[in-house]
Amino acid sequence: SVVSGDVAGHLLHRASTAVLVARPAPTGWPARIVVGVDGSEPAAGALQLARDVAAQVDAPLLPVAAGEATATASRDRLEVPGTQLDRRPPVEALVATTAPADLLVVGRRGLSGLSSLGSVSERVAHAAGCSVLVVHAGSARRRPAADGHSKGGAAVRVGEVMSCDVESVFADWRLVDVARVVLERGLEVVAVRDPSGELRGLLTVDELLGLGDAHVPGTPLRWPRFLGKPIWSEAELAEFFGAAGARPVGELVQPPRVALGEDDMAFHAAELLAEQRVPRLPVLRGRHLVGVVSAADLLRLAAGGRR
């Protein structure tokens, strides 16, 4: 599961699979991964999954042994090369690692060695400044191999893991109108299509906001909100985007440099995401968009879930 907000707490208590508590991430996410280790079974599952994800996206991995007792014993019993020892309490130590990292992986039952420590992973997930992947003790055992192949040799294809619910706008829409749709619905990305339905390109919310006039102070996160959604007047949107707001979005979007097909292998998608340093790639059937595949989709695959 990939979640954010209050629903995360409920899933962290009840989910039997890994749960990704997602937060806004830069292009190329994840670029640096931290995993909590302590020699326990849940931590071992988290380490195994973190290694798989790091290999998929070609990102460096830092194991952290947190807590006085864990750090003291770690050198003798963990046998995890490159482990950083931190004697601070587990929550404090792991949250502190999120400043340079953009994905933190922890075992669901926590990292302090007591018998009931679900609250450790939950508090880390809520307090961390980056996305947190909380791994249930059995997730690593249930999941398919992370290179996109099951142990039986059957390949996992992009069509099995891609996200299909991508909203579309047309190339002749004004940029300011696209902005209203994207921001009010809380979308991360929209597909820009020609009248024939062919894909012109993908437009992320970061790219969209980058088209605004630089002289406008503030950010969308500081604008008024109602029921969790930003609120703008027509005048505020017009001011933010300036002259660009009246231009057709098709003139501003970039065509995708790389695209995938539904029958391409998932491991090939992971390689392309890392190579292109992009958060997602379009999946085409002919020239028509049928979905997108992202790092989050591949994290779900590594955690044992498919769409």
PDB file of N, CA and C in Angstrom, residues 2 35 63 73 81 87 122 138 164 201 206-207 210 216 226 236 247 251 263 271 276 280:
ATOM      1  N   VAL A   2       0.429   2.294  -0.670  1.00  0.00           N
ATOM      2  CA  VAL A   2       1.104   3.575  -0.667  1.00  0.00           C
ATOM      3  C   VAL A   2       0.122   4.594  -0.117  1.00  0.00           C
ATOM      4  N   VAL A  35      18.051   2.164   6.102  1.00  0.00           N
ATOM      5  CA  VAL A  35      17.282   1.056   6.670  1.00  0.00           C
ATOM      6  C   VAL A  35      17.713   0.833   8.116  1.00  0.00           C
ATOM      7  N   PRO A  63      22.651   1.230   6.229  1.00  0.00           N
ATOM      8  CA  PRO A  63      22.026   0.576   7.380  1.00  0.00           C
ATOM      9  C   PRO A  63      22.362   1.351   8.658  1.00  0.00           C
ATOM     10  N   ALA A  73      25.771  -3.891  20.748  1.00  0.00           N
ATOM     11  CA  ALA A  73      25.935  -5.281  20.320  1.00  0.00           C
ATOM     12  C   ALA A  73      26.111  -5.450  18.818  1.00  0.00           C
ATOM     13  N   PRO A  81      27.634  -5.005   6.568  1.00  0.00           N
ATOM     14  CA  PRO A  81      28.704  -4.077   6.222  1.00  0.00           C
ATOM     15  C   PRO A  81      28.207  -2.646   6.115  1.00  0.00           C
ATOM     16  N   ARG A  87      23.616   5.685  19.144  1.00  0.00           N
ATOM     17  CA  ARG A  87      23.160   5.279  20.471  1.00  0.00           C
ATOM     18  C   ARG A  87      21.929   6.034  20.949  1.00  0.00           C
ATOM     19  N   GLU A 122       5.644   3.147  13.765  1.00  0.00           N
ATOM     20  CA  GLU A 122       4.579   4.113  13.495  1.00  0.00           C
ATOM     21  C   GLU A 122       5.033   5.535  13.796  1.00  0.00           C
ATOM     22  N   GLY A 138       6.427 -10.600   7.491  1.00  0.00           N
ATOM     23  CA  GLY A 138       6.341 -11.629   6.460  1.00  0.00           C
ATOM     24  C   GLY A 138       6.447 -11.123   5.047  1.00  0.00           C
ATOM     25  N   CYS A 164      -2.924   2.760 -13.654  1.00  0.00           N
ATOM     26  CA  CYS A 164      -3.766   2.985 -14.837  1.00  0.00           C
ATOM     27  C   CYS A 164      -4.637   4.236 -14.729  1.00  0.00           C
ATOM     28  N   GLY A 201       2.578  14.333 -23.900  1.00  0.00           N
ATOM     29  CA  GLY A 201       3.578  14.319 -22.844  1.00  0.00           C
ATOM     30  C   GLY A 201       2.926  14.220 -21.488  1.00  0.00           C
ATOM     31  N   ASP A 206       5.217  19.460 -10.093  1.00  0.00           N
ATOM     32  CA  ASP A 206       6.441  20.258  -9.946  1.00  0.00           C
ATOM     33  C   ASP A 206       6.769  21.002 -11.232  1.00  0.00           C
ATOM     34  N   GLU A 207       6.621  20.318 -12.372  1.00  0.00           N
ATOM     35  CA  GLU A 207       6.871  20.977 -13.655  1.00  0.00           C
ATOM     36  C   GLU A 207       5.848  22.076 -13.894  1.00  0.00           C
ATOM     37  N   GLY A 210       6.671  25.053 -11.878  1.00  0.00           N
ATOM     38  CA  GLY A 210       7.885  25.677 -12.391  1.00  0.00           C
ATOM     39  C   GLY A 210       7.629  26.614 -13.547  1.00  0.00           C
ATOM     40  N   VAL A 216       6.474  35.957  -8.214  1.00  0.00           N
ATOM     41  CA  VAL A 216       5.341  35.785  -7.317  1.00  0.00           C
ATOM     42  C   VAL A 216       5.822  35.169  -6.015  1.00  0.00           C
ATOM     43  N   PHE A 226      -8.852  24.513   2.323  1.00  0.00           N
ATOM     44  CA  PHE A 226     -10.143  24.143   2.876  1.00  0.00           C
ATOM     45  C   PHE A 226     -10.320  22.639   2.700  1.00  0.00           C
ATOM     46  N   GLU A 236      -5.512  35.035  -8.490  1.00  0.00           N
ATOM     47  CA  GLU A 236      -4.261  34.496  -7.939  1.00  0.00           C
ATOM     48  C   GLU A 236      -3.590  33.544  -8.925  1.00  0.00           C
ATOM     49  N   ARG A 247      -1.397  30.316 -22.419  1.00  0.00           N
ATOM     50  CA  ARG A 247      -0.869  29.510 -23.515  1.00  0.00           C
ATOM     51  C   ARG A 247      -1.426  28.096 -23.472  1.00  0.00           C
ATOM     52  N   GLU A 251       1.882  23.422 -25.878  1.00  0.00           N
ATOM     53  CA  GLU A 251       3.087  24.137 -26.303  1.00  0.00           C
ATOM     54  C   GLU A 251       4.168  24.105 -25.229  1.00  0.00           C
ATOM     55  N   ASP A 263       4.114  -5.063 -22.224  1.00  0.00           N
ATOM     56  CA  ASP A 263       4.806  -6.351 -22.165  1.00  0.00           C
ATOM     57  C   ASP A 263       6.273  -6.227 -21.795  1.00  0.00           C
ATOM     58  N   GLU A 271      15.396  -0.206 -14.417  1.00  0.00           N
ATOM     59  CA  GLU A 271      16.659   0.251 -15.006  1.00  0.00           C
ATOM     60  C   GLU A 271      16.488   1.600 -15.702  1.00  0.00           C
ATOM     61  N   GLN A 276      17.260   7.317 -16.467  1.00  0.00           N
ATOM     62  CA  GLN A 276      16.713   8.608 -16.894  1.00  0.00           C
ATOM     63  C   GLN A 276      16.574   9.596 -15.741  1.00  0.00           C
ATOM     64  N   ARG A 280       8.728   8.735 -13.031  1.00  0.00           N
ATOM     65  CA  ARG A 280       7.770   7.835 -13.674  1.00  0.00           C
ATOM     66  C   ARG A 280       7.982   7.847 -15.181  1.00  0.00           C
TER      67      ARG A 280
END
